[in-house]
PDB file of C-alpha atoms in Angstrom:
ATOM      1  CA  MET Y   1       0.094  -0.078   0.010  1.00 45.00           C
ATOM      2  CA  CYS Y   2       1.580   3.139  -1.089  1.00 46.00           C
ATOM      3  CA  GLY Y   3       1.212   5.936   1.246  1.00 48.00           C
ATOM      4  CA  MET Y   4       0.562   9.582   0.286  1.00 48.00           C
ATOM      5  CA  PRO Y   5       3.704  11.570  -0.561  1.00 49.00           C
ATOM      6  CA  GLN Y   6       4.803  13.932   2.194  1.00 51.00           C
ATOM      7  CA  GLN Y   7       5.454  17.741   1.216  1.00 49.00           C
ATOM      8  CA  PRO Y   8       8.691  19.256   2.395  1.00 49.00           C
ATOM      9  CA  PRO Y   9       8.217  21.609   5.456  1.00 50.00           C
ATOM     10  CA  VAL Y  10       7.770  25.358   4.366  1.00 46.00           C
ATOM     11  CA  ARG Y  11      10.552  27.446   5.645  1.00 47.00           C
ATOM     12  CA  SER Y  12       9.816  30.914   6.680  1.00 45.00           C
ATOM     13  CA  SER Y  13      12.266  33.635   5.133  1.00 45.00           C
ATOM     14  CA  PRO Y  14      14.122  35.667   7.761  1.00 46.00           C
ATOM     15  CA  THR Y  15      12.643  39.184   8.084  1.00 46.00           C
ATOM     16  CA  ARG Y  16      14.591  42.133   6.808  1.00 46.00           C
ATOM     17  CA  PRO Y  17      15.329  44.682   9.407  1.00 47.00           C
ATOM     18  CA  SER Y  18      13.713  48.136   8.974  1.00 48.00           C
ATOM     19  CA  ARG Y  19      15.858  51.239   8.248  1.00 50.00           C
ATOM     20  CA  PRO Y  20      15.505  54.284  10.697  1.00 50.00           C
ATOM     21  CA  ASP Y  21      13.749  57.277   9.449  1.00 55.00           C
ATOM     22  CA  ALA Y  22      15.999  60.102   8.099  1.00 54.00           C
ATOM     23  CA  SER Y  23      14.011  62.839  10.081  1.00 55.00           C
ATOM     24  CA  MET Y  24      14.409  60.998  13.346  1.00 59.00           C
ATOM     25  CA  SER Y  25      18.072  60.881  12.725  1.00 67.00           C
ATOM     26  CA  LEU Y  26      18.331  64.571  12.181  1.00 60.00           C
ATOM     27  CA  LEU Y  27      16.358  65.447  15.216  1.00 62.00           C
ATOM     28  CA  THR Y  28      18.717  63.146  17.188  1.00 66.00           C
ATOM     29  CA  ASN Y  29      21.655  64.812  15.785  1.00 64.00           C
ATOM     30  CA  VAL Y  30      20.357  68.275  16.860  1.00 60.00           C
ATOM     31  CA  MET Y  31      19.416  67.130  20.452  1.00 62.00           C
ATOM     32  CA  ASP Y  32      22.997  65.456  20.733  1.00 62.00           C
ATOM     33  CA  HIS Y  33      25.149  68.353  19.405  1.00 59.00           C
ATOM     34  CA  SER Y  34      23.889  71.710  20.619  1.00 56.00           C
ATOM     35  CA  LEU Y  35      24.717  74.963  18.809  1.00 57.00           C
ATOM     36  CA  ASP Y  36      26.747  76.126  21.658  1.00 62.00           C
ATOM     37  CA  ASP Y  37      29.582  73.562  20.537  1.00 65.00           C
ATOM     38  CA  GLY Y  38      29.909  75.420  17.340  1.00 66.00           C
ATOM     39  CA  TYR Y  39      30.186  78.898  19.268  1.00 67.00           C
ATOM     40  CA  ALA Y  40      32.732  77.334  21.556  1.00 70.00           C
ATOM     41  CA  GLU Y  41      34.657  75.975  18.641  1.00 73.00           C
ATOM     42  CA  ALA Y  42      34.703  79.206  16.805  1.00 72.00           C
ATOM     43  CA  ALA Y  43      35.757  81.191  19.885  1.00 70.00           C
ATOM     44  CA  ALA Y  44      38.558  78.767  20.606  1.00 72.00           C
ATOM     45  CA  ARG Y  45      39.756  78.987  16.989  1.00 72.00           C
ATOM     46  CA  LYS Y  46      39.880  82.776  17.113  1.00 68.00           C
ATOM     47  CA  GLN Y  47      41.695  82.572  20.472  1.00 66.00           C
ATOM     48  CA  ALA Y  48      44.173  80.176  19.046  1.00 65.00           C
ATOM     49  CA  GLU Y  49      44.767  82.433  15.826  1.00 60.00           C
ATOM     50  CA  GLY Y  50      45.187  85.537  17.954  1.00 56.00           C
ATOM     51  CA  ALA Y  51      42.132  87.288  16.112  1.00 51.00           C
ATOM     52  CA  GLY Y  52      40.272  88.475  19.243  1.00 51.00           C
ATOM     53  CA  GLY Y  53      39.282  91.828  17.726  1.00 56.00           C
ATOM     54  CA  MET Y  54      42.391  93.740  19.017  1.00 59.00           C
ATOM     55  CA  PRO Y  55      45.335  94.971  17.118  1.00 61.00           C
ATOM     56  CA  LYS Y  56      48.095  92.589  16.805  1.00 64.00           C
ATOM     57  CA  THR Y  57      51.045  94.974  16.565  1.00 74.00           C
ATOM     58  CA  VAL Y  58      52.086  97.532  18.967  1.00 73.00           C
ATOM     59  CA  ARG Y  59      51.888 100.393  16.485  1.00 76.00           C
ATOM     60  CA  ALA Y  60      48.359  99.449  15.549  1.00 76.00           C
ATOM     61  CA  LYS Y  61      47.453  99.493  19.284  1.00 74.00           C
ATOM     62  CA  LEU Y  62      49.059 102.873  19.763  1.00 79.00           C
ATOM     63  CA  GLY Y  63      47.054 104.264  16.745  1.00 80.00           C
ATOM     64  CA  LEU Y  64      43.961 102.768  18.181  1.00 78.00           C
ATOM     65  CA  ALA Y  65      44.688 104.451  21.567  1.00 81.00           C
ATOM     66  CA  ALA Y  66      45.455 107.742  19.797  1.00 83.00           C
ATOM     67  CA  GLY Y  67      42.035 107.547  17.968  1.00 84.00           C
ATOM     68  CA  LEU Y  68      40.153 106.990  21.198  1.00 85.00           C
ATOM     69  CA  VAL Y  69      41.896 109.967  22.889  1.00 83.00           C
ATOM     70  CA  LEU Y  70      41.172 112.246  19.948  1.00 87.00           C
ATOM     71  CA  ALA Y  71      37.424 111.322  19.843  1.00 88.00           C
ATOM     72  CA  ALA Y  72      37.231 111.822  23.475  1.00 86.00           C
ATOM     73  CA  LEU Y  73      38.960 115.191  23.193  1.00 84.00           C
ATOM     74  CA  VAL Y  74      36.505 116.259  20.459  1.00 86.00           C
ATOM     75  CA  VAL Y  75      33.597 115.274  22.505  1.00 86.00           C
ATOM     76  CA  THR Y  76      34.809 117.050  25.552  1.00 84.00           C
ATOM     77  CA  LEU Y  77      35.612 120.352  23.454  1.00 80.00           C
ATOM     78  CA  GLY Y  78      32.114 120.267  21.983  1.00 81.00           C
ATOM     79  CA  ALA Y  79      30.529 120.098  25.361  1.00 80.00           C
ATOM     80  CA  ALA Y  80      32.697 122.724  26.703  1.00 76.00           C
ATOM     81  CA  ASN Y  81      31.820 125.131  23.816  1.00 77.00           C
ATOM     82  CA  ALA Y  82      28.274 124.290  24.220  1.00 77.00           C
ATOM     83  CA  ARG Y  83      28.367 125.171  27.772  1.00 76.00           C
ATOM     84  CA  ILE Y  84      30.136 128.406  27.032  1.00 74.00           C
ATOM     85  CA  ALA Y  85      27.769 129.339  24.382  1.00 73.00           C
ATOM     86  CA  ALA Y  86      24.455 128.478  26.157  1.00 74.00           C
ATOM     87  CA  PRO Y  87      24.590 131.753  28.298  1.00 77.00           C
ATOM     88  CA  VAL Y  88      25.648 133.836  25.179  1.00 74.00           C
ATOM     89  CA  ILE Y  89      22.618 132.538  23.255  1.00 77.00           C
ATOM     90  CA  ALA Y  90      20.237 132.901  26.095  1.00 80.00           C
ATOM     91  CA  LYS Y  91      21.412 136.461  26.656  1.00 80.00           C
ATOM     92  CA  GLU Y  92      20.900 137.430  22.953  1.00 83.00           C
ATOM     93  CA  ARG Y  93      17.410 135.856  23.096  1.00 85.00           C
ATOM     94  CA  GLN Y  94      16.587 137.726  25.950  1.00 86.00           C
ATOM     95  CA  GLU Y  95      17.794 141.064  24.367  1.00 88.00           C
ATOM     96  CA  LEU Y  96      15.753 140.341  21.295  1.00 91.00           C
ATOM     97  CA  ILE Y  97      12.633 139.839  23.498  1.00 91.00           C
ATOM     98  CA  ASP Y  98      13.292 142.926  25.336  1.00 90.00           C
ATOM     99  CA  ARG Y  99      13.690 144.833  22.030  1.00 91.00           C
ATOM    100  CA  ILE Y 100      10.413 143.376  20.742  1.00 93.00           C
ATOM    101  CA  GLU Y 101       8.616 144.424  23.886  1.00 91.00           C
ATOM    102  CA  ARG Y 102      10.019 147.964  23.632  1.00 91.00           C
ATOM    103  CA  GLU Y 103       9.169 148.513  19.892  1.00 92.00           C
ATOM    104  CA  THR Y 104       5.656 147.057  20.559  1.00 91.00           C
ATOM    105  CA  SER Y 105       5.109 149.265  23.463  1.00 91.00           C
ATOM    106  CA  ALA Y 106       6.194 152.337  21.441  1.00 91.00           C
ATOM    107  CA  ALA Y 107       3.982 151.290  18.577  1.00 90.00           C
ATOM    108  CA  ASP Y 108       1.097 151.058  21.012  1.00 89.00           C
ATOM    109  CA  LYS Y 109       1.803 154.644  22.202  1.00 90.00           C
ATOM    110  CA  LEU Y 110       1.970 156.019  18.704  1.00 90.00           C
ATOM    111  CA  GLU Y 111      -1.389 154.359  17.954  1.00 84.00           C
ATOM    112  CA  ASP Y 112      -2.938 155.951  20.876  1.00 86.00           C
ATOM    113  CA  ASN Y 113      -1.441 159.277  19.930  1.00 89.00           C
ATOM    114  CA  VAL Y 114      -2.761 158.814  16.406  1.00 82.00           C
ATOM    115  CA  ASP Y 115      -6.403 158.003  17.757  1.00 78.00           C
ATOM    116  CA  THR Y 116      -6.075 161.143  20.024  1.00 85.00           C
ATOM    117  CA  LEU Y 117      -5.128 163.329  17.012  1.00 84.00           C
ATOM    118  CA  ARG Y 118      -7.763 162.016  14.937  1.00 75.00           C
ATOM    119  CA  ALA Y 119     -10.331 162.678  17.616  1.00 76.00           C
ATOM    120  CA  ASP Y 120      -8.925 166.105  17.869  1.00 82.00           C
ATOM    121  CA  VAL Y 121      -9.141 166.688  14.040  1.00 76.00           C
ATOM    122  CA  SER Y 122     -12.697 165.341  13.989  1.00 71.00           C
ATOM    123  CA  ALA Y 123     -13.768 167.758  16.779  1.00 75.00           C
ATOM    124  CA  ARG Y 124     -12.077 170.701  14.980  1.00 79.00           C
ATOM    125  CA  GLN Y 125     -13.748 169.697  11.606  1.00 69.00           C
ATOM    126  CA  ARG Y 126     -17.206 169.728  13.341  1.00 67.00           C
ATOM    127  CA  GLU Y 127     -16.556 173.031  14.851  1.00 73.00           C
ATOM    128  CA  ALA Y 128     -15.444 174.490  11.592  1.00 71.00           C
ATOM    129  CA  LEU Y 129     -18.504 173.142   9.798  1.00 64.00           C
ATOM    130  CA  LYS Y 130     -20.892 174.862  12.508  1.00 66.00           C
ATOM    131  CA  SER Y 131     -18.919 178.180  12.301  1.00 68.00           C
ATOM    132  CA  ASP Y 132     -18.678 178.290   8.480  1.00 62.00           C
ATOM    133  CA  GLY Y 133     -21.670 176.330   7.247  1.00 56.00           C
ATOM    134  CA  GLY Y 134     -24.129 177.381  10.018  1.00 57.00           C
ATOM    135  CA  GLY Y 135     -27.155 175.344  11.532  1.00 57.00           C
ATOM    136  CA  GLU Y 136     -28.819 172.720   9.781  1.00 62.00           C
ATOM    137  CA  GLN Y 137     -26.427 173.146   6.636  1.00 63.00           C
ATOM    138  CA  ALA Y 138     -23.371 172.333   8.978  1.00 63.00           C
ATOM    139  CA  ASP Y 139     -25.220 169.221  10.370  1.00 67.00           C
ATOM    140  CA  LEU Y 140     -26.057 168.009   6.808  1.00 71.00           C
ATOM    141  CA  VAL Y 141     -22.410 168.462   5.615  1.00 69.00           C
ATOM    142  CA  GLY Y 142     -21.300 166.594   8.706  1.00 69.00           C
ATOM    143  CA  ILE Y 143     -23.697 163.659   8.066  1.00 73.00           C
ATOM    144  CA  LEU Y 144     -22.840 163.351   4.457  1.00 73.00           C
ATOM    145  CA  SER Y 145     -19.083 163.662   4.982  1.00 74.00           C
ATOM    146  CA  GLY Y 146     -19.255 161.066   7.921  1.00 76.00           C
ATOM    147  CA  ALA Y 147     -17.834 163.459  10.457  1.00 73.00           C
ATOM    148  CA  THR Y 148     -20.986 163.323  12.621  1.00 79.00           C
ATOM    149  CA  ALA Y 149     -22.527 160.308  14.345  1.00 84.00           C
ATOM    150  CA  VAL Y 150     -25.955 159.652  13.192  1.00 89.00           C
ATOM    151  CA  HIS Y 151     -29.017 157.330  13.918  1.00 92.00           C
ATOM    152  CA  GLY Y 152     -32.328 156.571  12.426  1.00 93.00           C
ATOM    153  CA  PRO Y 153     -34.340 153.921  10.528  1.00 95.00           C
ATOM    154  CA  GLY Y 154     -32.401 151.697   8.090  1.00 95.00           C
ATOM    155  CA  VAL Y 155     -31.279 148.335   7.151  1.00 96.00           C
ATOM    156  CA  LYS Y 156     -28.914 145.719   8.392  1.00 96.00           C
ATOM    157  CA  LEU Y 157     -27.285 143.512   5.737  1.00 96.00           C
ATOM    158  CA  VAL Y 158     -24.953 140.668   6.860  1.00 96.00           C
ATOM    159  CA  VAL Y 159     -22.674 139.135   4.201  1.00 95.00           C
ATOM    160  CA  ASN Y 160     -20.549 136.012   4.997  1.00 93.00           C
ATOM    161  CA  ASP Y 161     -18.414 133.487   3.254  1.00 90.00           C
ATOM    162  CA  ALA Y 162     -19.575 130.173   2.016  1.00 88.00           C
ATOM    163  CA  LYS Y 163     -19.541 127.375   4.706  1.00 85.00           C
ATOM    164  CA  GLU Y 164     -17.184 125.223   2.478  1.00 74.00           C
ATOM    165  CA  ALA Y 165     -14.802 128.314   1.806  1.00 68.00           C
ATOM    166  CA  SER Y 166     -11.490 127.578   3.521  1.00 50.00           C
ATOM    167  CA  GLN Y 167      -8.458 129.713   4.357  1.00 48.00           C
ATOM    168  CA  ASP Y 168      -6.326 128.378   1.538  1.00 47.00           C
ATOM    169  CA  GLY Y 169      -8.947 128.789  -1.130  1.00 46.00           C
ATOM    170  CA  ASP Y 170     -10.189 125.308  -1.554  1.00 46.00           C
ATOM    171  CA  GLY Y 171     -13.760 126.175  -2.010  1.00 43.00           C
ATOM    172  CA  ASP Y 172     -16.004 125.749  -4.989  1.00 43.00           C
ATOM    173  CA  PRO Y 173     -14.490 127.943  -7.603  1.00 42.00           C
ATOM    174  CA  ARG Y 174     -16.616 130.649  -9.455  1.00 44.00           C
ATOM    175  CA  GLU Y 175     -16.369 129.372 -12.914  1.00 42.00           C
ATOM    176  CA  THR Y 176     -18.555 131.759 -14.571  1.00 39.00           C
ATOM    177  CA  SER Y 177     -19.172 135.377 -15.240  1.00 43.00           C
ATOM    178  CA  GLY Y 178     -15.508 135.954 -15.204  1.00 42.00           C
ATOM    179  CA  PHE Y 179     -14.978 134.827 -11.488  1.00 42.00           C
ATOM    180  CA  SER Y 180     -11.758 133.021 -10.747  1.00 44.00           C
ATOM    181  CA  ASP Y 181     -11.718 132.746  -6.943  1.00 53.00           C
ATOM    182  CA  THR Y 182     -13.559 130.871  -4.277  1.00 65.00           C
ATOM    183  CA  GLY Y 183     -16.703 130.986  -2.099  1.00 83.00           C
ATOM    184  CA  ARG Y 184     -15.195 133.870  -0.018  1.00 88.00           C
ATOM    185  CA  VAL Y 185     -16.435 137.281  -0.192  1.00 91.00           C
ATOM    186  CA  ARG Y 186     -14.099 139.668  -1.885  1.00 91.00           C
ATOM    187  CA  ASP Y 187     -13.464 143.380  -1.906  1.00 92.00           C
ATOM    188  CA  ARG Y 188     -15.241 143.753  -5.188  1.00 92.00           C
ATOM    189  CA  ASP Y 189     -18.306 142.169  -3.756  1.00 93.00           C
ATOM    190  CA  MET Y 190     -18.471 144.581  -0.788  1.00 94.00           C
ATOM    191  CA  GLN Y 191     -17.778 147.674  -3.182  1.00 94.00           C
ATOM    192  CA  ARG Y 192     -20.886 146.433  -5.221  1.00 95.00           C
ATOM    193  CA  VAL Y 193     -22.790 146.101  -2.128  1.00 95.00           C
ATOM    194  CA  VAL Y 194     -22.069 149.561  -0.807  1.00 95.00           C
ATOM    195  CA  ASN Y 195     -22.509 151.127  -4.279  1.00 95.00           C
ATOM    196  CA  GLY Y 196     -25.974 149.388  -4.357  1.00 95.00           C
ATOM    197  CA  LEU Y 197     -27.028 150.772  -0.994  1.00 96.00           C
ATOM    198  CA  TRP Y 198     -25.941 154.249  -1.888  1.00 94.00           C
ATOM    199  CA  GLU Y 199     -27.729 154.179  -5.172  1.00 94.00           C
ATOM    200  CA  SER Y 200     -30.923 152.831  -3.431  1.00 94.00           C
ATOM    201  CA  GLY Y 201     -31.111 155.858  -1.034  1.00 93.00           C
ATOM    202  CA  ALA Y 202     -28.745 155.153   1.938  1.00 93.00           C
ATOM    203  CA  GLU Y 203     -27.831 158.306   3.691  1.00 92.00           C
ATOM    204  CA  ALA Y 204     -24.910 156.698   5.783  1.00 93.00           C
ATOM    205  CA  ILE Y 205     -23.253 153.547   5.733  1.00 94.00           C
ATOM    206  CA  SER Y 206     -20.739 151.424   8.052  1.00 94.00           C
ATOM    207  CA  ILE Y 207     -19.032 148.177   7.736  1.00 95.00           C
ATOM    208  CA  ASN Y 208     -18.241 146.244  10.797  1.00 93.00           C
ATOM    209  CA  GLY Y 209     -18.340 149.716  12.703  1.00 90.00           C
ATOM    210  CA  GLN Y 210     -16.278 151.441  10.100  1.00 90.00           C
ATOM    211  CA  ARG Y 211     -17.931 154.560   8.933  1.00 91.00           C
ATOM    212  CA  LEU Y 212     -17.782 155.232   5.219  1.00 91.00           C
ATOM    213  CA  THR Y 213     -17.248 158.580   3.811  1.00 86.00           C
ATOM    214  CA  ALA Y 214     -16.668 160.223   0.289  1.00 83.00           C
ATOM    215  CA  LEU Y 215     -12.855 159.366   0.742  1.00 84.00           C
ATOM    216  CA  SER Y 216     -13.379 155.776   1.870  1.00 88.00           C
ATOM    217  CA  ALA Y 217     -11.850 152.937  -0.002  1.00 89.00           C
ATOM    218  CA  ILE Y 218     -12.759 149.249   0.004  1.00 92.00           C
ATOM    219  CA  ARG Y 219      -9.667 147.201  -0.995  1.00 92.00           C
ATOM    220  CA  ALA Y 220      -8.005 143.810  -0.478  1.00 90.00           C
ATOM    221  CA  ALA Y 221      -4.680 142.762   1.114  1.00 86.00           C
ATOM    222  CA  GLY Y 222      -4.379 139.200   0.281  1.00 80.00           C
ATOM    223  CA  ASP Y 223      -7.494 137.440   1.613  1.00 77.00           C
ATOM    224  CA  ALA Y 224      -8.266 140.309   4.019  1.00 86.00           C
ATOM    225  CA  ILE Y 225     -10.809 143.138   3.035  1.00 91.00           C
ATOM    226  CA  LEU Y 226      -9.653 146.593   4.183  1.00 91.00           C
ATOM    227  CA  VAL Y 227     -11.795 149.674   4.670  1.00 91.00           C
ATOM    228  CA  ASP Y 228      -9.773 152.833   4.988  1.00 85.00           C
ATOM    229  CA  ASN Y 229      -6.799 150.505   5.369  1.00 85.00           C
ATOM    230  CA  LYS Y 230      -8.272 148.652   8.400  1.00 87.00           C
ATOM    231  CA  PRO Y 231      -8.668 144.951   8.025  1.00 89.00           C
ATOM    232  CA  LEU Y 232     -12.152 143.395   8.503  1.00 90.00           C
ATOM    233  CA  VAL Y 233     -13.122 139.901   9.349  1.00 88.00           C
ATOM    234  CA  PRO Y 234     -16.330 137.936   8.238  1.00 90.00           C
ATOM    235  CA  PRO Y 235     -19.166 138.007   8.782  1.00 93.00           C
ATOM    236  CA  TYR Y 236     -19.408 141.569   7.282  1.00 95.00           C
ATOM    237  CA  THR Y 237     -22.253 143.561   8.973  1.00 95.00           C
ATOM    238  CA  VAL Y 238     -23.436 146.606   6.793  1.00 96.00           C
ATOM    239  CA  LEU Y 239     -25.473 149.179   8.611  1.00 96.00           C
ATOM    240  CA  ALA Y 240     -27.286 151.701   6.419  1.00 95.00           C
ATOM    241  CA  VAL Y 241     -29.245 154.492   7.592  1.00 94.00           C
ATOM    242  CA  GLY Y 242     -32.303 155.503   5.355  1.00 93.00           C
ATOM    243  CA  ASP Y 243     -35.974 154.701   4.682  1.00 93.00           C
ATOM    244  CA  GLY Y 244     -35.749 151.102   5.917  1.00 91.00           C
ATOM    245  CA  GLN Y 245     -38.462 149.291   3.944  1.00 94.00           C
ATOM    246  CA  ARG Y 246     -37.939 151.145   0.804  1.00 95.00           C
ATOM    247  CA  LEU Y 247     -34.231 150.933   1.092  1.00 95.00           C
ATOM    248  CA  SER Y 248     -34.399 147.273   1.651  1.00 95.00           C
ATOM    249  CA  THR Y 249     -36.818 146.792  -1.404  1.00 95.00           C
ATOM    250  CA  ARG Y 250     -34.866 148.944  -3.831  1.00 95.00           C
ATOM    251  CA  PHE Y 251     -31.555 147.342  -2.963  1.00 96.00           C
ATOM    252  CA  GLN Y 252     -32.789 143.828  -3.508  1.00 95.00           C
ATOM    253  CA  ASN Y 253     -34.345 144.660  -6.847  1.00 95.00           C
ATOM    254  CA  SER Y 254     -31.230 146.494  -7.994  1.00 95.00           C
ATOM    255  CA  ALA Y 255     -28.434 145.180 -10.200  1.00 95.00           C
ATOM    256  CA  ASP Y 256     -26.151 144.966  -7.206  1.00 94.00           C
ATOM    257  CA  GLY Y 257     -28.770 143.190  -4.999  1.00 94.00           C
ATOM    258  CA  LEU Y 258     -29.310 140.755  -7.766  1.00 95.00           C
ATOM    259  CA  TYR Y 259     -25.437 140.204  -8.086  1.00 94.00           C
ATOM    260  CA  LEU Y 260     -25.445 139.483  -4.232  1.00 93.00           C
ATOM    261  CA  HIS Y 261     -28.384 137.083  -4.687  1.00 93.00           C
ATOM    262  CA  ALA Y 262     -26.623 135.396  -7.393  1.00 92.00           C
ATOM    263  CA  LEU Y 263     -23.467 134.988  -5.202  1.00 91.00           C
ATOM    264  CA  GLN Y 264     -25.758 133.311  -2.583  1.00 91.00           C
ATOM    265  CA  GLU Y 265     -27.431 130.994  -4.953  1.00 90.00           C
ATOM    266  CA  ASN Y 266     -24.504 129.914  -7.143  1.00 88.00           C
ATOM    267  CA  TYR Y 267     -21.531 129.976  -4.744  1.00 88.00           C
ATOM    268  CA  GLY Y 268     -23.156 129.654  -1.294  1.00 89.00           C
ATOM    269  CA  ILE Y 269     -22.300 133.235  -0.198  1.00 91.00           C
ATOM    270  CA  ARG Y 270     -24.452 133.814   3.074  1.00 93.00           C
ATOM    271  CA  THR Y 271     -26.465 136.866   3.237  1.00 93.00           C
ATOM    272  CA  SER Y 272     -29.378 138.367   5.231  1.00 94.00           C
ATOM    273  CA  ILE Y 273     -31.155 141.703   5.184  1.00 94.00           C
ATOM    274  CA  SER Y 274     -33.451 143.143   7.773  1.00 94.00           C
ATOM    275  CA  VAL Y 275     -35.325 146.338   8.259  1.00 94.00           C
ATOM    276  CA  GLN Y 276     -34.158 148.223  11.468  1.00 94.00           C
ATOM    277  CA  ASP Y 277     -36.223 150.878  13.357  1.00 93.00           C
ATOM    278  CA  ASP Y 278     -32.995 152.549  14.629  1.00 93.00           C
ATOM    279  CA  VAL Y 279     -29.531 152.219  13.222  1.00 93.00           C
ATOM    280  CA  ARG Y 280     -26.743 153.977  15.000  1.00 93.00           C
ATOM    281  CA  LEU Y 281     -23.406 154.839  13.212  1.00 91.00           C
ATOM    282  CA  ALA Y 282     -20.395 156.337  14.967  1.00 88.00           C
ATOM    283  CA  ALA Y 283     -18.497 159.283  13.292  1.00 83.00           C
ATOM    284  CA  ALA Y 284     -15.667 158.519  10.856  1.00 82.00           C
ATOM    285  CA  PRO Y 285     -12.180 158.777  12.801  1.00 74.00           C
ATOM    286  CA  SER Y 286     -11.147 161.762  10.572  1.00 66.00           C
ATOM    287  CA  VAL Y 287     -11.892 163.126   7.110  1.00 68.00           C
ATOM    288  CA  ILE Y 288      -8.709 164.813   5.836  1.00 70.00           C
ATOM    289  CA  VAL Y 289      -8.837 166.439   2.390  1.00 72.00           C
ATOM    290  CA  ARG Y 290      -5.128 166.891   1.130  1.00 75.00           C
ATOM    291  CA  THR Y 291      -5.789 168.072  -2.503  1.00 81.00           C
ATOM    292  CA  ALA Y 292      -9.226 169.504  -2.960  1.00 77.00           C
ATOM    293  CA  GLN Y 293      -9.624 173.116  -2.034  1.00 78.00           C
ATOM    294  CA  PRO Y 294     -12.982 175.067  -1.449  1.00 71.00           C
ATOM    295  CA  SER Y 295     -13.840 177.324  -4.327  1.00 73.00           C
ATOM    296  CA  THR Y 296     -14.466 181.063  -3.347  1.00 70.00           C
ATOM    297  CA  GLU Y 297     -15.054 182.346  -6.711  1.00 66.00           C
ATOM    298  CA  LYS Y 298     -18.485 183.546  -7.430  1.00 62.00           C
ATOM    299  CA  GLY Y 299     -20.189 182.539 -10.607  1.00 54.00           C
ATOM    300  CA  THR Y 300     -20.732 184.952 -13.255  1.00 49.00           C
ATOM    301  CA  SER Y 301     -24.168 185.330 -14.853  1.00 45.00           C
TER     302      SER Y 301
END
């Protein structure tokens, strides 16, 4: 009887050992060898080579020492000079301040003297008008010339810059009708306002307390408006004595009133006008005529 053939036993192959991961090896190397070792090695190498940052030769060392001494000397001299110059600068500054204060005080005294002389001239003018013109004629001449304070019914007109107008002129430009500036009130605007009030029947006018006369001038200096060489600041309050309601109506319907209305509508200039029961205007500081002379010649028939 034949038996079944037996199979040879199966041999298991030996397992291959696994390789360590490269990243783990790098971390192990970093942990085992600190960076301090590298610094220590570099320091030892410099010390062995004699390259510790100091000059090697005696001549170089002397040069370095001389440079340090020179730098210290320059710093010391600079500090000494600053210490010596400080009192001189302070003295000059104080002298300049004292001079400015003296000149300012002298200017104030001169201005007070000018005001006193103007008041004296105005008083003498009024007396001359009364003695030469006589009675009501003298009063009328004083009113028309601005030499006499007046009061009566009239209008109050306030003119102000546009809200968006700025000091450096960045407001909306007036691009039509020949305008080339901003939403600020200009001297020519006030000239037209005053001329329109005179034409509408005003008998006396003042701007921000400055009484206007036949010799008054409204001009500009930069962005400032001058009335008789005195600068004014907005808002500009114009007081006019006259038949209040009639004066207001005639002015608003005049060409200059329409001009002011156009400034308000197109460029934001702010205006307001109101009728007043009693408007009081001070006399002009002085009315000095330098060229014109009264004529004494009688007309021939």
